[in-house]
Tab-separated table of C-alpha atoms in Angstrom:
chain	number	residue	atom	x	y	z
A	1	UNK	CA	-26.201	-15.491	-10.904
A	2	UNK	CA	-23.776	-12.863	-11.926
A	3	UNK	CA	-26.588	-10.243	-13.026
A	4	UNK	CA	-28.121	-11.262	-9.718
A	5	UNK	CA	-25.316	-10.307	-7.343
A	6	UNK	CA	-25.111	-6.990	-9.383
A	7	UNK	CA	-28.754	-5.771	-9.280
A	8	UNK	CA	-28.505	-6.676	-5.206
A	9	UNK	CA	-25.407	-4.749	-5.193
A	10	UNK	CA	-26.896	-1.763	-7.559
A	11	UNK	CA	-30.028	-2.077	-4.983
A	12	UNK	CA	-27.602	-1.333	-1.779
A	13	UNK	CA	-26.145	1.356	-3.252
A	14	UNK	CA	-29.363	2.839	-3.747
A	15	UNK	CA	-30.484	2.236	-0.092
A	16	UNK	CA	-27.138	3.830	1.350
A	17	UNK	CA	-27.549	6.839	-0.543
A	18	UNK	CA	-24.565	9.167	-2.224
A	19	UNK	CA	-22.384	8.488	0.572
A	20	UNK	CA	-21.562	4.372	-0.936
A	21	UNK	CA	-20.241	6.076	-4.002
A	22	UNK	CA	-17.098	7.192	-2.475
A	23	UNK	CA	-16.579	4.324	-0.368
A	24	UNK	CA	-16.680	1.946	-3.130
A	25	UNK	CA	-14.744	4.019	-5.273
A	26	UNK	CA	-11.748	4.137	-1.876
A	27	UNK	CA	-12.324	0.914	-1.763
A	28	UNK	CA	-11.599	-0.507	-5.100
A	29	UNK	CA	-8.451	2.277	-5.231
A	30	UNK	CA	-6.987	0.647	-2.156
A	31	UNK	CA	-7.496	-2.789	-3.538
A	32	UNK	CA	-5.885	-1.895	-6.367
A	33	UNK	CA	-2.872	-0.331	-4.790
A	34	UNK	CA	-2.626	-3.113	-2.097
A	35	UNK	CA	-2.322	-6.029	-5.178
A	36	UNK	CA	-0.198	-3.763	-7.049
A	37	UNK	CA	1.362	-3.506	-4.133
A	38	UNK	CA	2.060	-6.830	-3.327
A	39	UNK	CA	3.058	-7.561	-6.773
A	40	UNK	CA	5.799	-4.459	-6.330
A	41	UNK	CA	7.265	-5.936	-3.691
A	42	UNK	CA	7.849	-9.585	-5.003
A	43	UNK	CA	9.488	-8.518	-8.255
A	44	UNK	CA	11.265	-6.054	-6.645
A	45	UNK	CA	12.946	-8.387	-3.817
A	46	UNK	CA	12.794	-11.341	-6.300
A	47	UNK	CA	16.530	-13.503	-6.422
A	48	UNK	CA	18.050	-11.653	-3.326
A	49	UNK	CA	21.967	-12.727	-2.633
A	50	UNK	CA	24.233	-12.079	0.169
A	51	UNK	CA	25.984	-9.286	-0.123
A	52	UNK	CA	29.579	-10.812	-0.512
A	53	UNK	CA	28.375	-12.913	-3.439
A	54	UNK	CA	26.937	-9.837	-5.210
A	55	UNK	CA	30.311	-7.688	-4.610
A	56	UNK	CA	32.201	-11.397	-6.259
A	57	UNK	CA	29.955	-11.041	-9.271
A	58	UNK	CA	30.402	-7.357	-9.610
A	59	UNK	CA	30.544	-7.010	-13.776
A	60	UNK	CA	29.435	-10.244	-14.222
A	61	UNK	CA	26.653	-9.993	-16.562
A	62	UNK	CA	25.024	-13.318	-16.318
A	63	UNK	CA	24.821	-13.252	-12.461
A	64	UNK	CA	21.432	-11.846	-11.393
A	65	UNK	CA	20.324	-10.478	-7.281
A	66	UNK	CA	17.283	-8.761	-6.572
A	67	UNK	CA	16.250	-5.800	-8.578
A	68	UNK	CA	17.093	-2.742	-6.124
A	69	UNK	CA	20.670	-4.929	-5.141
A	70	UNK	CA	21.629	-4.489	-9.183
A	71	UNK	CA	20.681	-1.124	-9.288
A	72	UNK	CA	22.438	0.114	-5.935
A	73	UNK	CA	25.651	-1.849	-7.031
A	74	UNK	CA	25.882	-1.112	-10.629
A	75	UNK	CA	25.506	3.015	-10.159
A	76	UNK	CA	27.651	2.698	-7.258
A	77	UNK	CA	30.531	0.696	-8.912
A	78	UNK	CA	29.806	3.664	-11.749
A	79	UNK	CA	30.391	6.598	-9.587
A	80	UNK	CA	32.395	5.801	-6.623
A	81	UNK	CA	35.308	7.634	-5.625
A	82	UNK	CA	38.878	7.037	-3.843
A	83	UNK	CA	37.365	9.127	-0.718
A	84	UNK	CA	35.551	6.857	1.626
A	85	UNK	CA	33.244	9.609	3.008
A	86	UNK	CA	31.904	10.444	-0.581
A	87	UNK	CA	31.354	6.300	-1.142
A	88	UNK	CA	29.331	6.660	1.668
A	89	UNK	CA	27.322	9.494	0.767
A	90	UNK	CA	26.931	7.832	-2.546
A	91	UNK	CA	25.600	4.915	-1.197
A	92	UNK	CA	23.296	7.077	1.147
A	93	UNK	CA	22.167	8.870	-1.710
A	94	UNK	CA	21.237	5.544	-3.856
A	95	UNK	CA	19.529	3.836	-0.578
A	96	UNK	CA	17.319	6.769	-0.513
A	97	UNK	CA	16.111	6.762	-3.938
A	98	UNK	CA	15.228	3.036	-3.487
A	99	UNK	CA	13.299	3.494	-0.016
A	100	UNK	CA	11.124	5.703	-2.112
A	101	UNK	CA	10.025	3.118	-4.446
A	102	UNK	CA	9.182	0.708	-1.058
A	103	UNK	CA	7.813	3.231	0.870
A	104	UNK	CA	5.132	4.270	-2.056
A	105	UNK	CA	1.371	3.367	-1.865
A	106	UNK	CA	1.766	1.823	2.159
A	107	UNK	CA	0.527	5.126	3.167
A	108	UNK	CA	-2.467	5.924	0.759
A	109	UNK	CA	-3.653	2.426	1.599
A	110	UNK	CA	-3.526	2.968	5.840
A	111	UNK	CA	-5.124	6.550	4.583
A	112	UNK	CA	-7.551	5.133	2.492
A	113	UNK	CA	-8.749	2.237	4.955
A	114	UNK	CA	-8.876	5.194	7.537
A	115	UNK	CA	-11.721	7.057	5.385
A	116	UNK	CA	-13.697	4.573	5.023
A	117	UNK	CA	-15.305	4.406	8.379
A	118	UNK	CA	-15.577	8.160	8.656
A	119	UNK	CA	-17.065	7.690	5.360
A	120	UNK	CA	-19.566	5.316	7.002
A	121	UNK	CA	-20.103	7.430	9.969
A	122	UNK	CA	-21.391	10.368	7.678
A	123	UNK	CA	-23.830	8.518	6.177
A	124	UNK	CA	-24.989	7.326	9.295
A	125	UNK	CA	-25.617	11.035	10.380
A	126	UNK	CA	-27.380	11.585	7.046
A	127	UNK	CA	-29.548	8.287	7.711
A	128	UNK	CA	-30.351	9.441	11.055
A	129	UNK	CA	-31.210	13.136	9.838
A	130	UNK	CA	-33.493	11.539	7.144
A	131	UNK	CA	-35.218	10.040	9.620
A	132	UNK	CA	-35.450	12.541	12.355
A	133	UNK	CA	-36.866	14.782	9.047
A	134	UNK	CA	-39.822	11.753	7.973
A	135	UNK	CA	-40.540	11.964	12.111
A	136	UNK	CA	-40.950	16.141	12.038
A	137	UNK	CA	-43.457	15.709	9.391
A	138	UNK	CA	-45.044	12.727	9.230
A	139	UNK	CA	-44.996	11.232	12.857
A	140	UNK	CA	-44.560	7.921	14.010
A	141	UNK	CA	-46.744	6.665	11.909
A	142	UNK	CA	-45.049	6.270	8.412
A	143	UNK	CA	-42.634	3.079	8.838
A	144	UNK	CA	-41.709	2.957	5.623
A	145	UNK	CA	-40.137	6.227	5.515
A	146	UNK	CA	-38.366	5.766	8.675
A	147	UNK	CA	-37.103	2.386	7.727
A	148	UNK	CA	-35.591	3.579	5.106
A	149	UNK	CA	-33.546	6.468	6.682
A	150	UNK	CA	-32.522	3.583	9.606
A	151	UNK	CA	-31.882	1.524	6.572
A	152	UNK	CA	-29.528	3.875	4.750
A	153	UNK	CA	-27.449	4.927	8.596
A	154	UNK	CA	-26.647	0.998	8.753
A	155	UNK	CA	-26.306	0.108	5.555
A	156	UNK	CA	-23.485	2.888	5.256
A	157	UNK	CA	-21.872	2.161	8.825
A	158	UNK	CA	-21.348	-1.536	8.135
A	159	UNK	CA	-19.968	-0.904	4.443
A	160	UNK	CA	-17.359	1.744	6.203
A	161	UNK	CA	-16.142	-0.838	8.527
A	162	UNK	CA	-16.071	-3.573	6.058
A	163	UNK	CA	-14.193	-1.602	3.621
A	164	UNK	CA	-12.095	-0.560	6.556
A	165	UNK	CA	-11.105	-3.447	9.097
A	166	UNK	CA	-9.077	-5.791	6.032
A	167	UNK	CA	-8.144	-2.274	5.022
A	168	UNK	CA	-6.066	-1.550	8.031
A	169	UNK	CA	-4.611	-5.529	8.082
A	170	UNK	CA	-3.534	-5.158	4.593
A	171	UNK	CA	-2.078	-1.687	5.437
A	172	UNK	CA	-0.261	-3.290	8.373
A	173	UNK	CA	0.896	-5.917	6.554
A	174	UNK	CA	2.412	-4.331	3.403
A	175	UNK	CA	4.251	-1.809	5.759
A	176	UNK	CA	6.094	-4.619	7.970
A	177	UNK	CA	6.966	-5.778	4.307
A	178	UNK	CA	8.614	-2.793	3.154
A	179	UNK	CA	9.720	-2.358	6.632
A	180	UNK	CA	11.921	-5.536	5.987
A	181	UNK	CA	12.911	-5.085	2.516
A	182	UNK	CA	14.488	-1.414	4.260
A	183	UNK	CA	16.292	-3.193	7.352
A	184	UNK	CA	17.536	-5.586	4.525
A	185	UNK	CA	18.838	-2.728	1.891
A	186	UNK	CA	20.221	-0.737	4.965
A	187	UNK	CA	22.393	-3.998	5.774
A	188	UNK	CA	23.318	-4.049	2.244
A	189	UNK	CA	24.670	-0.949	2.183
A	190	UNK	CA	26.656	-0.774	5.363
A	191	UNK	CA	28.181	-4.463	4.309
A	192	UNK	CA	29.064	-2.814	0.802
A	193	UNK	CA	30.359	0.180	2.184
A	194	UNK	CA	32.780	-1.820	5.053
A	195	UNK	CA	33.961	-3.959	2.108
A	196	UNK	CA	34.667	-0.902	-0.210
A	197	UNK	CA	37.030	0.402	3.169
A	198	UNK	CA	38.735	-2.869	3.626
A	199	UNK	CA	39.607	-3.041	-0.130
């Protein structure tokens, strides 16, 4: 069954010509990046806490908040000041290096997803050339050959739009995500920086 699916899949990659290399090589990278993603994203907002039970705990070894709350909190309580404007800066500075971290991948997988139909379209044009090329010489009259240039502009069109359309959900998806792990560390901040000015 296996050795099956993969001769039928060798045997469309064939038909489509050099252009399905690169769109099953974008495709598998964005799949990978969209899982790893995923995973990224879990771990990293994993056991969040409200902010005035993580500034109670402050120290307290065996109490445990989501990964980027720790970090933010521990360097903070490590380097802030007695000047209120240079807390804040500090906690600018530390939100910033954690947006990084969220922000990473979302765009290579909306870029990726957005290839793959251009991909698709330039086999098309290559199909379509093929053909128009087996029609200069040949005529009409060789169905085979023209078949298989009509062939190979499909076959590549529909791969590029396969690849592309759960592409561009997943994309969508993964950046309201990170959107909402942002909103939520931007809260974070703001709440630990108005309780480090009412102290």
């Amino acid at each position: 069954m296996i050795y099956e699916l993969l001769d039928a899949a060798y045997d469309q990659l064939q038909v489509g010509g050099w252009v399905m290399y690169p769109l099953v090589i974008s495709c598998l990278w964005m799949w990978y990046l969209a899982i790893k993603k995923i995973m990224d994203l879990q771990m990293y907002n994993r056991g969040w806490k409200p902010v005035h039970e993580c500034m109670q705990n402050v120290g307290n070894s065996d109490f445990k908040c989501a990964y980027w709350q720790q970090t933010i909190l521990d360097k903070y309580m490590s380097e802030k000041t007695d000047d209120v404007d240079m807390n804040m800066q500090i906690l600018e500075s530390l939100k910033l290096g954690q947006e990084m971290f969220v922000k990473r991948d979302v765009g290579t997988i909306a870029l990726l997803a957005s290839i793959a139909p251009l991909l698709g379209l330039l086999g098309t044009v290559g199909g379509m050339i093929k053909t128009f090329m087996v029609i200069a010489e040949f005529g009409t009259g060789n169905a085979k050959e023209l078949a298989g240039g009509i062939s190979e502009a499909l076959l590549t069109t529909q791969t590029g739009l396969v690849v592309a359309v759960p592409g561009l959900f997943m994309a969508t998806f993964l950046a309201r995500q990170s959107n909402g792990v942002l909103e939520r560390m931007k809260r974070f901040c703001l709440r630990v920086s108005r309780s480090n000015i009412a102290s």
